[in-house]
Amino acid sequence: MARQIGPIWVEPRELRLPPQTGGSRLFCWEANMKPMEKYEESDLYRIRHSAAHVMAQAVMERFPGQSKIAIGPPIEDGFYYDFDLPRPLTPEDLEAIERRMREIIAEDLPFTRQAISADEARRLFADQPYKLELIDGLEQGGLDEYGEPLDEKPEISTYTHGPFADLCRGPHIERSGQINPAAVKLMNVAGAYWRGDEKRPMLQRIYGTAWKTAKELEEHLARLEEAKKRDHRKLGAELDIFVFDEEVGPGLPLWLPNGGILIEELERLAKEMELRHGYDRVRTPHLSKEALFVHSGHLPYYAESMYPPMELEGVRYYVKPMNCPMHHKIFAARPRSYRDLPLRLAEYGTCYRFEKSGELFGLMRVRSMQMNDAHIYCSEEQFESEFMAVIGLYHEYFRIFGIEKYVMRLSTHHKRGLGKKYVDDERLWLKTEDMVRQAMQRGGVPFVEAADEAAFYGPKIDVEIWSATGREFSLATNQVDFAQPARFELKFTNAQGQEETPLCIHRAPLSTHERMVGFLIEHYAGAFPVWLAPLQAIVIPIADRHLEYGRRTAERLVAAGVRAQVDEGSERMNAKIRAAQLKKIPYMLVVGDRESQAGTAALRLRSGEDQGAVPVDEFIARLRREIEARA
RNA sequence: GCCCUCAUAGCUCAGUCGGUAGAGCACACCCUUGGUAAGGGUGGGGUCAUGGGUUCAAAUCCCAUUGAGGGCUCCA
C-alpha cells in the first residue's frame, strides 16, 4: 500500500526489496517525487527473475547432485543467485553456464506456478537444506527469503521450467524464450553469507544482468565503463589528490597538496556556514583515558571498531573514534542555564576507527577521518527547530554542491528487541523516533524509513548517496541522542530553576573530509567548480619570448588570491592545453605576441570553449566574483 | 573479518614451454618557438610486492605474509 511521506510516495515493501542493493530506494528518488514505478510488476523484473532460475538450472547441471541452491532475486539492473558448490567457480565455468543459459532460453520452456503445502515442499526439496530452511521460515515464523518478518503467512509456491523447480513466489515470464539471449550477461562471482549473516556459511553468488534488447545491455555496460572513469580512486590518483602508502597502512590516506586545498576550502565553507548558524567552534584532543569511553557507553558497543588501548604509567588511553564524549565534557565544564541553550559545539575532529580490512574502500571508508562534527545541546521544546535547522543546513550545502541524487533515511531501532546494539529504553526509542518522524513530516522533507539502522544512542536521519561503483554510503548524518547526556549527567537549569537533562543532536552535514572529497571527486568527475579547483587557472605561453609576460600574468592572479601557475615547459602550446585539460583546470590563459602587447590573455575553458582575448584585469575581477559566489 | 581474483618502471600494460626484463605515457637534457587536446631526438629509472620452498636455473611453479580489486558483513 503506497503512502505519502511529505511530497514523496513510498511503498514500504518496495524499500525492503533487495536489501543488498539499495537500488529500489534510488529508483524512488529518481522518480522525482512521483509515485514510484512498480519494479516488482515490470517486465524487466520478471525477465531478470526468470533469468536467475535459468542460471540456477545451468549451474545445477554443471554440478549434478552437488549444488545446494539458496535464493536468486532480481536486483537493480540485474539478478543474482547464491549457490553452495563443491569448488570455487572459475571464469570458464561462467562462460559455460552462460552458454547453457542460451540453450535453455532457446528451448522456450514454459514457467508454471504451483501452490503446495509445506510438507509437499519439504519432500520436493529434501536434498536442498537452504530451501528447507526457507520453507520453515515461511511456514512457522512468517519470514520471507531474506529472513525478514512478513505481515501475513504466505502461500508456498513453486515455479517450474523444464527440469528445474524452485521455491518461489514469482512473478515470472511465461516462457524462457521471452528472455532475450543477446541481452543477458553473467557479470562476476562473489562471496555472500547465507541470509547475510556472517556466522552462516559463505555461498558463491553469481551476478548477472538482463535487459530487453541487446542495445539496452550494451548501454548498461557502457554506463558501467563511464562510471569507472569517475571512480574517485582512479581520479584521485590522476589529479594528485591523495595516495595510500603500504608502510603507512590501509585506510590511512595521505593528502597531497591538491587534496589539502580541497580540505581547506571545505573547512572554510563549514566555518562560514556554522558561524552564520550560531555554532561555537571548539578543539579537542585525539585521545583520552579509557574512563571517558566507559562513561559515554561507547566501549561496550564500539570497542571492536576502536584501535586497541595504549597503556602508560598504568593508565589506558584510547584514540578517539568519535568526538561526542569530548564535547559532552565541554558542556559539563560550566554550569549551564536554559539561556545558554541551544549550545552548538562544532569541530572538524580527527577520529580513528579500526574498520575491518575488507570494509575499507578508497576514501569512502577509511580508518583515519576528519569529521565535520557538531553537537547541539537543547531542550525538548527546542528539539524540532534545531533538528530541522540541521536539515536546512544540509539543503544549503547540497545546493552549493548541486547534489540532487540522494535519499534521506530515518534509521530506527530494531522492532524485535533492543539486544546488545541499542541503549535499553524502548519508551525513549519510540518517543524520539516519533519526534524525528513528525518533524520531518511537518517540515515537508521526504524520507524513507529503515529499521535496525540507528546509532546505539538514538534514531537518526542519514543522507544516502551512491559511489560511482554503485555502492551505497551515508554521507551526512543527523542523530538524536537521548542516552549520553544522561550518562554524563549533563544538566541545565530551566526557567523554573529546576535541573533538566538536555537532548543532544549529533550532526555531520559534510560527512568526513575523506568521504566528502571522495564523493565530490565522483560527483564532479574531477572537474571541480572554480572555488574548489586545486589549480584555478594556468597561463600557457606560446613561445619562450612570452614566458616573462606569462609569469607576470600568473603573479597578478596569485596576488589577487587565485590559485594560478604558468606552464614553463618546452612543449608546444597544444600539448600544454592537453595537459591542462587532463588536469581539468577551469581556466587556461594562452598568451602570445598579441596578448603580451595588449595586456590580455586568450581565455580557454575546460569545456573547450574559446572566449578569445580578455583583459587580464577584467578576467581577475570576474574570477574573483565566481570564486566568492562558489558558483 | 569472510569468499574469490590480482600484484612487472611514477602510470597503463607486454613478457610464449621456467633460461635472471620490454613498450607507450610521465620524468631529465638537447633541438624545435609554435595560436587552442600529444613536435623530434637522447637519457635516467625495475633486487618483477615481501619472505620461504621446488629446480642446474624462478617475474614465470608451490606455500606464507603484505597490499589492492569484486562482493558479503559492517559503516561517516
XYZ file of C-alpha atoms (C1' of nucleotides) in Angstrom:
707
model
C 0.000 0.000 0.000
C 1.715 3.154 -1.151
C 1.582 6.106 1.197
C 2.743 9.634 1.003
C 5.501 10.861 3.269
C 5.963 14.536 2.617
C 5.890 15.040 -1.133
C 7.277 11.587 -1.926
C 5.407 8.361 -2.329
C 6.912 5.439 -0.566
C 5.913 1.838 -0.532
C 7.378 0.026 2.459
C 7.507 -3.355 0.740
C 9.442 -1.949 -2.136
C 12.037 -0.417 0.112
C 12.836 -3.743 1.624
C 13.053 -5.478 -1.675
C 16.709 -6.161 -2.358
C 18.422 -5.275 0.914
C 21.743 -5.903 -0.778
C 21.479 -3.071 -3.261
C 19.525 -0.095 -2.065
C 18.531 0.039 -5.690
C 14.849 0.497 -5.174
C 15.427 3.453 -2.916
C 17.385 5.171 -5.658
C 14.603 4.257 -8.011
C 12.005 6.021 -5.954
C 14.009 9.200 -5.597
C 14.822 9.407 -9.279
C 11.145 9.105 -9.999
C 11.295 12.762 -8.984
C 8.757 12.580 -6.236
C 6.126 10.980 -8.424
C 4.529 7.707 -7.369
C 7.223 5.205 -7.924
C 7.166 2.744 -10.741
C 6.428 -0.749 -9.543
C 9.632 -2.553 -10.396
C 8.174 -5.750 -8.987
C 5.406 -5.620 -11.571
C 7.577 -4.669 -14.527
C 8.574 -6.915 -17.438
C 12.249 -6.441 -16.636
C 11.703 -7.723 -13.120
C 10.129 -10.902 -14.489
C 12.807 -11.335 -17.119
C 15.585 -10.996 -14.535
C 13.870 -13.229 -12.025
C 13.415 -15.900 -14.673
C 16.997 -15.468 -15.897
C 18.108 -16.235 -12.334
C 16.153 -19.508 -12.449
C 17.601 -20.390 -15.855
C 21.067 -19.717 -14.474
C 20.384 -21.922 -11.451
C 19.369 -24.754 -13.783
C 22.618 -24.360 -15.726
C 24.669 -24.378 -12.533
C 22.917 -27.467 -11.157
C 23.547 -29.298 -14.400
C 27.227 -28.437 -14.168
C 27.488 -29.862 -10.627
C 24.939 -32.682 -10.691
C 23.808 -33.689 -7.230
C 26.357 -31.370 -5.625
C 24.712 -27.952 -5.951
C 22.880 -26.537 -2.987
C 20.838 -23.558 -4.081
C 19.870 -20.632 -1.862
C 17.991 -17.617 -3.262
C 18.077 -15.784 -6.585
C 16.184 -12.494 -6.760
C 16.189 -9.666 -9.300
C 18.133 -6.615 -8.188
C 18.684 -3.193 -9.658
C 19.985 -3.725 -13.210
C 20.075 -7.499 -12.960
C 19.843 -10.552 -10.768
C 21.906 -12.983 -8.751
C 21.661 -16.481 -7.399
C 23.534 -17.911 -4.395
C 24.986 -21.426 -4.517
C 26.828 -23.765 -2.210
C 29.095 -25.696 -4.612
C 31.877 -28.285 -4.203
C 34.537 -25.929 -5.566
C 35.077 -22.245 -6.419
C 33.691 -21.163 -9.774
C 36.156 -20.167 -12.483
C 35.739 -17.736 -15.380
C 35.453 -20.822 -17.627
C 32.534 -22.024 -15.502
C 30.809 -18.685 -16.007
C 31.237 -18.900 -19.780
C 29.917 -22.448 -19.856
C 26.969 -21.510 -17.628
C 26.150 -18.544 -19.842
C 26.298 -20.769 -22.967
C 23.994 -23.302 -21.334
C 21.594 -20.498 -20.361
C 21.255 -19.521 -24.002
C 20.404 -23.127 -24.872
C 17.730 -23.232 -22.163
C 16.330 -19.963 -23.456
C 16.262 -21.430 -26.987
C 14.248 -24.397 -25.677
C 11.482 -21.895 -24.883
C 10.367 -23.765 -21.759
C 7.146 -22.684 -20.052
C 7.282 -21.412 -16.444
C 4.473 -22.887 -14.383
C 3.380 -21.915 -10.897
C 2.040 -24.359 -8.360
C 0.796 -23.718 -4.831
C 1.823 -26.517 -2.489
C 1.743 -27.370 1.195
C 4.803 -27.046 3.391
C 5.127 -30.828 3.605
C 4.959 -31.237 -0.146
C 7.618 -28.551 -0.443
C 9.830 -30.374 2.059
C 9.588 -33.587 0.022
C 10.324 -31.745 -3.187
C 13.415 -30.002 -1.769
C 14.524 -32.846 0.524
C 18.148 -32.564 -0.637
C 18.225 -28.746 -0.528
C 18.972 -27.643 3.053
C 18.700 -23.908 2.313
C 15.297 -24.376 0.720
C 14.184 -26.425 3.735
C 15.171 -23.551 5.989
C 13.199 -21.155 3.811
C 10.173 -23.434 3.955
C 10.368 -23.497 7.762
C 10.585 -19.725 7.818
C 7.604 -19.327 5.516
C 5.531 -21.807 7.436
C 6.324 -21.019 11.061
C 7.873 -17.635 11.522
C 6.322 -15.829 8.599
C 9.806 -14.911 7.383
C 10.491 -14.013 3.790
C 13.504 -15.207 1.787
C 15.789 -12.601 3.368
C 14.750 -13.669 6.865
C 12.671 -10.508 7.319
C 9.307 -10.820 9.075
C 6.215 -10.973 6.891
C 2.915 -9.453 7.916
C 0.868 -12.441 6.888
C 1.573 -16.100 6.405
C 2.318 -16.521 2.705
C 1.159 -19.257 0.391
C 4.041 -21.575 -0.501
C 4.518 -21.877 -4.229
C 6.973 -23.268 -6.760
C 7.862 -22.183 -10.241
C 8.977 -24.889 -12.647
C 10.541 -24.663 -16.072
C 11.812 -27.819 -17.770
C 13.677 -29.937 -15.206
C 14.167 -27.070 -12.732
C 11.753 -26.356 -9.912
C 12.345 -23.570 -7.411
C 10.633 -22.467 -4.248
C 9.471 -19.060 -5.386
C 6.694 -16.535 -5.033
C 7.273 -15.178 -8.537
C 6.347 -13.476 -10.693
C 7.914 -14.901 -13.826
C 7.643 -14.683 -17.582
C 5.548 -17.311 -19.344
C 8.304 -18.972 -21.382
C 12.109 -18.969 -21.181
C 12.145 -17.779 -24.799
C 10.944 -14.387 -23.561
C 14.448 -13.783 -22.243
C 16.498 -12.145 -24.982
C 19.639 -14.319 -25.271
C 21.547 -11.355 -26.688
C 20.657 -9.195 -23.686
C 21.797 -11.483 -20.851
C 25.282 -11.486 -19.407
C 26.870 -13.017 -16.323
C 28.985 -10.395 -14.621
C 31.019 -11.878 -11.776
C 31.176 -14.288 -8.876
C 31.367 -13.056 -5.304
C 31.098 -14.437 -1.818
C 27.926 -13.822 0.169
C 26.817 -15.118 3.549
C 23.692 -17.233 3.715
C 20.939 -14.894 4.875
C 23.501 -12.106 5.121
C 24.714 -13.478 8.426
C 28.467 -13.644 8.910
C 28.049 -16.629 11.206
C 26.340 -18.655 8.469
C 28.057 -20.382 5.521
C 29.706 -18.352 2.785
C 28.000 -19.046 -0.541
C 29.061 -18.285 -4.093
C 26.925 -15.601 -5.650
C 26.792 -15.205 -9.414
C 25.711 -11.748 -10.548
C 24.103 -11.351 -13.938
C 22.376 -8.636 -15.864
C 19.441 -8.914 -18.246
C 17.658 -6.428 -20.461
C 15.001 -6.444 -23.103
C 17.317 -5.710 -26.006
C 20.986 -6.144 -26.870
C 21.165 -2.381 -27.228
C 19.982 -1.858 -23.659
C 22.593 -4.329 -22.429
C 25.263 -2.519 -24.399
C 24.172 0.814 -22.954
C 24.216 -0.642 -19.445
C 27.770 -1.924 -19.932
C 28.780 1.448 -21.368
C 27.333 3.155 -18.266
C 29.439 0.891 -16.081
C 32.525 1.836 -18.101
C 31.696 5.526 -17.755
C 31.210 5.118 -14.022
C 34.647 3.538 -13.739
C 36.165 6.700 -15.200
C 34.571 8.667 -12.357
C 35.807 6.331 -9.661
C 37.428 8.564 -7.037
C 40.253 6.079 -6.566
C 41.262 6.451 -10.205
C 40.650 10.202 -10.466
C 42.196 10.802 -7.049
C 45.470 9.412 -8.341
C 45.276 11.137 -11.729
C 44.518 14.501 -10.163
C 47.129 14.130 -7.391
C 44.595 14.366 -4.586
C 45.587 11.509 -2.287
C 47.648 8.344 -2.072
C 47.790 5.308 0.141
C 51.194 4.029 1.181
C 51.754 0.454 2.160
C 54.040 1.405 5.032
C 51.602 3.951 6.425
C 48.781 1.461 6.410
C 45.466 0.597 4.813
C 42.681 3.101 5.235
C 45.121 5.863 6.172
C 45.157 8.301 3.236
C 47.956 10.776 2.666
C 46.565 14.020 1.284
C 48.666 15.523 -1.499
C 48.740 19.322 -1.899
C 45.692 19.246 -4.183
C 43.781 17.254 -1.574
C 44.941 19.713 1.054
C 43.360 22.553 -0.925
C 40.043 20.709 -1.231
C 40.025 20.085 2.505
C 40.849 23.660 3.381
C 38.167 25.029 1.075
C 35.593 22.702 2.628
C 36.630 23.769 6.121
C 36.405 27.386 5.140
C 32.880 26.807 3.852
C 31.922 24.955 7.047
C 33.312 27.725 9.240
C 31.372 30.417 7.408
C 28.200 28.400 7.469
C 28.487 27.394 11.122
C 29.300 30.918 12.194
C 26.123 32.083 10.484
C 24.089 29.341 12.153
C 25.237 30.089 15.674
C 27.799 27.371 16.235
C 30.772 27.717 18.563
C 33.965 26.124 17.381
C 35.968 24.029 19.822
C 39.012 21.791 19.588
C 39.615 18.555 21.443
C 42.453 16.027 21.774
C 42.853 12.942 19.611
C 42.986 10.617 22.593
C 41.745 10.281 26.102
C 41.754 7.974 29.099
C 39.678 4.825 28.878
C 37.364 6.213 31.556
C 35.832 8.663 29.096
C 34.625 5.947 26.756
C 33.428 3.793 29.643
C 31.448 6.783 30.853
C 29.999 7.536 27.411
C 28.956 3.930 26.967
C 30.910 3.625 23.725
C 33.237 0.856 24.865
C 30.733 -1.965 25.137
C 29.131 -1.030 21.803
C 32.120 0.180 19.905
C 35.300 -1.499 21.171
C 35.637 -3.635 18.027
C 35.904 -0.548 15.867
C 38.424 1.193 18.113
C 42.188 0.969 17.952
C 43.332 -1.004 20.961
C 44.293 0.965 24.061
C 47.830 2.030 24.877
C 48.942 1.855 28.449
C 51.346 4.289 30.076
C 52.048 4.712 33.791
C 49.267 2.276 34.492
C 46.634 4.294 32.600
C 44.912 3.090 29.452
C 44.375 5.584 26.652
C 42.232 5.246 23.550
C 42.465 7.157 20.321
C 39.011 8.656 19.842
C 36.630 7.047 17.356
C 34.218 9.982 17.677
C 34.139 13.414 19.233
C 30.935 13.354 21.221
C 32.298 12.484 24.676
C 34.794 15.333 24.404
C 32.044 17.785 23.523
C 29.904 16.491 26.363
C 32.801 17.289 28.695
C 32.894 20.818 27.331
C 29.180 21.151 28.032
C 29.782 19.838 31.552
C 32.725 22.167 32.148
C 30.425 25.033 33.200
C 27.059 25.232 34.895
C 24.521 25.731 32.087
C 21.341 27.757 32.081
C 18.420 27.430 29.690
C 19.669 30.793 28.448
C 22.803 29.029 27.111
C 20.713 26.659 25.010
C 20.809 25.643 22.328
C 24.566 25.240 22.694
C 26.130 24.197 19.394
C 29.705 22.930 19.610
C 31.424 22.337 16.272
C 34.779 20.890 15.330
C 36.494 19.186 12.430
C 37.513 16.375 14.752
C 40.091 13.812 13.730
C 38.970 10.313 14.625
C 40.355 6.837 14.142
C 38.244 3.747 13.668
C 39.542 0.272 13.114
C 37.288 -0.727 10.254
C 37.712 -4.369 9.270
C 40.178 -4.717 6.425
C 37.596 -5.901 3.897
C 35.389 -2.910 4.617
C 37.905 -0.315 3.501
C 37.081 1.383 0.223
C 39.209 4.199 -1.177
C 38.349 7.443 0.583
C 34.778 6.381 1.217
C 35.634 4.054 4.080
C 38.885 4.786 5.893
C 40.474 4.371 9.297
C 41.576 7.950 9.894
C 38.978 10.613 9.308
C 38.272 14.260 9.899
C 34.632 14.705 10.727
C 32.509 17.782 10.200
C 31.135 17.199 13.647
C 28.931 19.214 15.951
C 26.800 18.511 18.959
C 23.765 20.583 19.688
C 22.522 20.589 23.267
C 18.937 21.711 23.545
C 15.738 21.330 25.491
C 12.949 19.094 24.286
C 10.940 22.154 23.190
C 13.863 23.332 21.090
C 14.437 19.937 19.537
C 12.287 20.217 16.436
C 13.532 23.596 15.291
C 17.147 22.609 15.983
C 16.810 19.282 14.210
C 15.143 20.857 11.210
C 17.700 23.676 11.131
C 20.300 20.959 10.579
C 18.203 19.503 7.768
C 18.040 23.024 6.361
C 21.813 23.223 6.586
C 22.032 20.018 4.538
C 19.901 21.591 1.875
C 22.082 24.698 1.805
C 25.179 22.576 1.345
C 23.548 20.370 -1.250
C 22.520 23.431 -3.240
C 26.096 24.705 -3.233
C 27.367 21.354 -4.495
C 24.434 20.662 -6.786
C 23.750 17.366 -5.037
C 20.381 16.066 -6.181
C 20.631 12.304 -6.173
C 20.290 11.289 -2.542
C 17.773 9.826 -0.167
C 17.146 10.844 3.419
C 16.678 7.804 5.579
C 15.184 7.665 9.048
C 17.073 4.907 10.831
C 15.247 3.398 13.761
C 15.962 0.667 16.299
C 15.018 -2.938 15.689
C 11.374 -3.716 16.255
C 12.175 -7.183 17.566
C 14.026 -6.173 20.696
C 16.949 -3.927 21.512
C 19.585 -6.600 22.058
C 23.156 -5.516 22.618
C 23.206 -2.979 19.800
C 20.963 -0.370 21.370
C 20.506 1.509 24.612
C 17.848 -0.329 26.564
C 14.897 2.043 26.773
C 12.084 1.136 24.402
C 9.924 4.060 25.521
C 12.573 6.657 24.671
C 13.279 4.958 21.346
C 9.657 5.186 20.296
C 9.355 8.717 21.600
C 12.439 10.105 19.859
C 11.697 8.262 16.627
C 8.285 9.836 16.618
C 9.778 13.265 17.295
C 12.021 12.916 14.256
C 9.287 11.466 12.049
C 6.876 14.259 12.905
C 9.492 16.964 12.495
C 10.363 15.681 9.032
C 6.737 15.350 8.009
C 5.827 18.802 9.301
C 8.864 20.173 7.504
C 7.722 18.510 4.293
C 11.058 16.771 3.871
C 10.843 13.455 2.016
C 12.430 10.480 3.690
C 12.284 6.713 3.853
C 12.463 4.569 6.962
C 14.834 1.748 7.754
C 14.584 -0.385 10.865
C 17.668 -1.604 12.714
C 19.961 1.096 11.330
C 20.021 3.531 14.264
C 23.008 4.626 16.342
C 23.196 2.885 19.706
C 22.040 6.050 21.468
C 19.119 7.078 19.273
C 17.442 7.382 15.877
C 18.967 9.374 13.029
C 18.419 10.826 9.608
C 21.156 9.747 7.223
C 21.658 11.085 3.737
C 22.393 8.154 1.465
C 24.438 8.579 -1.690
C 25.984 6.177 -4.190
C 29.582 5.938 -5.274
C 30.475 5.560 -8.947
C 30.750 1.836 -8.327
C 27.117 1.767 -7.209
C 27.896 1.162 -3.560
C 25.679 2.983 -1.075
C 27.107 5.262 1.620
C 25.775 7.557 4.292
C 27.089 10.994 3.565
C 25.577 13.373 6.069
C 24.032 12.313 9.343
C 21.735 13.972 11.861
C 21.290 11.958 15.039
C 19.230 12.219 18.186
C 20.911 11.185 21.407
C 18.705 10.568 24.418
C 21.255 8.416 26.226
C 24.635 10.085 26.525
C 23.584 13.397 28.140
C 22.068 11.396 30.988
C 25.119 9.141 31.277
C 27.316 12.224 31.565
C 24.814 13.820 33.937
C 24.602 16.867 31.716
C 22.237 19.393 33.246
C 20.922 22.835 32.671
C 18.811 24.998 34.926
C 15.451 25.704 33.346
C 13.356 28.849 33.672
C 11.711 27.411 36.772
C 15.075 26.992 38.457
C 14.970 23.218 38.160
C 17.653 20.960 36.725
C 16.897 19.351 33.383
C 18.824 16.991 31.106
C 19.304 18.320 27.589
C 18.843 16.350 24.407
C 21.856 16.094 22.155
C 21.819 16.240 18.364
C 24.918 14.811 16.651
C 25.293 16.128 13.148
C 27.794 15.925 10.286
C 26.345 17.558 7.164
C 29.672 17.445 5.340
C 30.376 13.907 6.453
C 34.102 13.349 6.875
C 36.654 15.066 4.684
C 37.567 11.664 3.360
C 34.110 10.593 2.263
C 33.079 14.079 1.156
C 36.123 14.533 -1.061
C 35.687 11.008 -2.412
C 32.070 11.788 -3.170
C 32.830 15.198 -4.704
C 35.522 13.766 -6.976
C 32.922 11.412 -8.433
C 30.110 13.962 -8.336
C 32.108 16.437 -10.421
C 34.041 13.726 -12.300
C 37.157 15.612 -11.192
C 36.066 18.894 -12.827
C 35.661 20.843 -9.593
C 33.914 24.202 -9.578
C 36.411 27.036 -9.594
C 36.213 27.741 -5.861
C 37.238 24.146 -5.111
C 39.596 23.508 -8.008
C 43.115 22.951 -6.684
C 44.530 24.915 -9.620
C 42.097 27.542 -10.820
C 43.953 28.992 -13.777
C 47.018 28.110 -15.789
C 48.899 30.505 -18.004
C 50.173 28.956 -21.225
C 52.892 30.965 -23.009
C 53.105 30.125 -26.708
C 56.841 30.690 -27.120
C 59.743 31.368 -24.765
C 59.594 35.076 -25.513
C 56.128 35.095 -23.906
C 57.341 33.464 -20.707
C 58.055 36.761 -18.979
C 54.586 38.104 -19.703
C 53.125 34.758 -18.684
C 54.910 34.885 -15.341
C 53.745 38.426 -14.694
C 50.195 37.404 -15.532
C 50.332 34.434 -13.161
C 51.813 36.634 -10.421
C 48.938 39.072 -10.758
C 46.472 36.205 -10.459
C 48.210 34.851 -7.378
C 48.334 38.337 -5.844
C 44.555 38.507 -6.328
C 44.152 35.293 -4.340
C 43.754 32.982 -7.319
C 45.465 29.594 -7.409
C 47.376 30.053 -10.665
C 50.538 28.816 -12.319
C 52.407 29.318 -15.544
C 53.326 26.295 -17.675
C 57.008 26.868 -18.370
C 57.605 23.599 -20.211
C 59.124 23.477 -23.676
C 56.244 21.557 -25.244
C 54.043 23.030 -27.883
C 51.028 25.018 -26.812
C 48.783 22.165 -27.956
C 50.476 19.750 -25.595
C 50.159 22.234 -22.724
C 46.467 22.646 -23.409
C 46.038 18.906 -23.458
C 47.852 18.571 -20.119
C 45.653 21.288 -18.619
C 42.526 19.591 -19.971
C 43.537 16.282 -18.408
C 44.027 18.018 -15.061
C 40.584 19.606 -15.546
C 41.872 23.110 -14.812
C 38.925 25.509 -15.140
C 40.718 28.344 -16.973
C 43.590 28.322 -19.464
C 45.134 31.663 -20.321
C 47.023 31.418 -23.599
C 49.474 34.266 -24.095
C 51.444 35.046 -27.266
C 52.537 38.140 -29.173
C 49.091 39.679 -29.463
C 48.234 39.181 -25.781
C 51.528 40.372 -24.331
C 51.221 43.597 -26.333
C 47.587 44.223 -25.447
C 47.767 43.154 -21.775
C 45.228 40.425 -22.399
C 45.034 36.653 -22.357
C 43.227 34.315 -24.738
C 40.812 32.552 -22.439
C 40.008 28.873 -22.901
C 37.569 26.999 -20.667
C 37.931 23.328 -19.860
C 34.678 22.821 -21.733
C 36.727 23.599 -24.833
C 35.093 26.983 -25.293
C 37.477 29.647 -26.621
C 36.450 33.066 -25.300
C 39.145 34.966 -27.160
C 41.253 37.816 -25.784
C 40.195 39.129 -22.373
C 41.953 41.951 -20.487
C 43.725 40.354 -17.534
C 42.230 42.830 -15.019
C 38.779 42.022 -16.218
C 39.422 38.308 -16.003
C 40.719 38.604 -12.445
C 37.674 40.585 -11.330
C 35.342 38.110 -12.959
C 37.177 35.124 -11.482
C 37.129 36.672 -8.003
C 33.361 37.067 -8.234
C 32.952 33.498 -9.396
C 35.110 32.155 -6.569
C 33.346 34.193 -3.909
C 29.940 33.095 -5.150
C 31.119 29.477 -5.023
C 29.336 29.120 -8.338
C 36.819 -10.490 9.367
C 34.839 -13.982 5.283
C 34.703 -15.980 -0.228
C 37.050 -15.243 -4.940
C 40.711 -12.664 -8.045
C 45.108 -9.895 -8.679
C 50.367 -7.699 -7.672
C 56.298 -6.473 -13.561
C 59.288 1.292 -14.019
C 55.628 7.099 -11.145
C 51.069 5.447 -14.579
C 48.825 1.806 -18.300
C 50.445 -2.758 -19.675
C 53.574 -6.879 -22.708
C 56.796 -10.835 -21.197
C 55.201 -17.949 -25.059
C 57.079 -24.315 -22.928
C 60.917 -21.958 -16.226
C 66.873 -19.947 -19.310
C 67.672 -13.818 -14.254
C 63.233 -7.919 -18.213
C 60.396 -4.632 -22.541
C 56.775 -0.768 -24.777
C 53.855 3.709 -24.508
C 52.943 7.745 -21.325
C 55.380 10.522 -17.400
C 60.451 12.459 -15.882
C 65.588 14.820 -17.251
C 68.582 17.004 -21.066
C 69.165 18.802 -26.203
C 66.874 20.526 -30.699
C 62.290 22.931 -32.062
C 59.486 28.895 -30.778
C 54.716 27.084 -32.129
C 47.797 30.148 -31.948
C 43.567 26.153 -28.780
C 43.661 18.240 -26.794
C 50.090 14.807 -27.850
C 56.765 18.300 -32.488
C 61.552 15.432 -32.674
C 65.990 13.188 -30.509
C 68.829 11.275 -26.412
C 68.924 9.527 -21.484
C 67.915 8.005 -16.364
C 64.675 4.731 -13.913
C 62.818 -2.149 -12.143
C 66.808 -6.957 -6.161
C 59.465 -8.374 -11.294
C 55.186 -6.586 -3.567
C 57.875 -9.271 0.721
C 59.736 -13.925 2.917
C 60.412 -19.011 2.248
C 60.374 -23.554 -0.903
C 60.968 -26.717 -5.617
C 64.817 -26.594 -9.590
C 71.254 -26.727 -12.624
C 68.135 -22.323 -13.403
C 62.087 -18.747 -10.965
C 58.961 -12.488 -12.973
C 57.132 -17.453 -14.530
C 55.768 -23.408 -10.363
C 54.310 -24.157 -4.728
C 53.457 -22.033 0.385
C 53.067 -17.936 3.679
C 52.801 -12.655 4.521
C 51.555 -7.707 2.928
C 48.707 -4.673 -0.223
C 44.851 -3.947 -3.895
C 40.170 -5.257 -6.578
C 34.893 -7.656 -6.907
C 31.279 -8.943 -3.332
C 29.280 -10.299 1.752
C 29.199 -8.435 6.727
C 29.811 -3.577 8.885
C 29.625 1.933 8.482
C 30.651 8.802 8.444
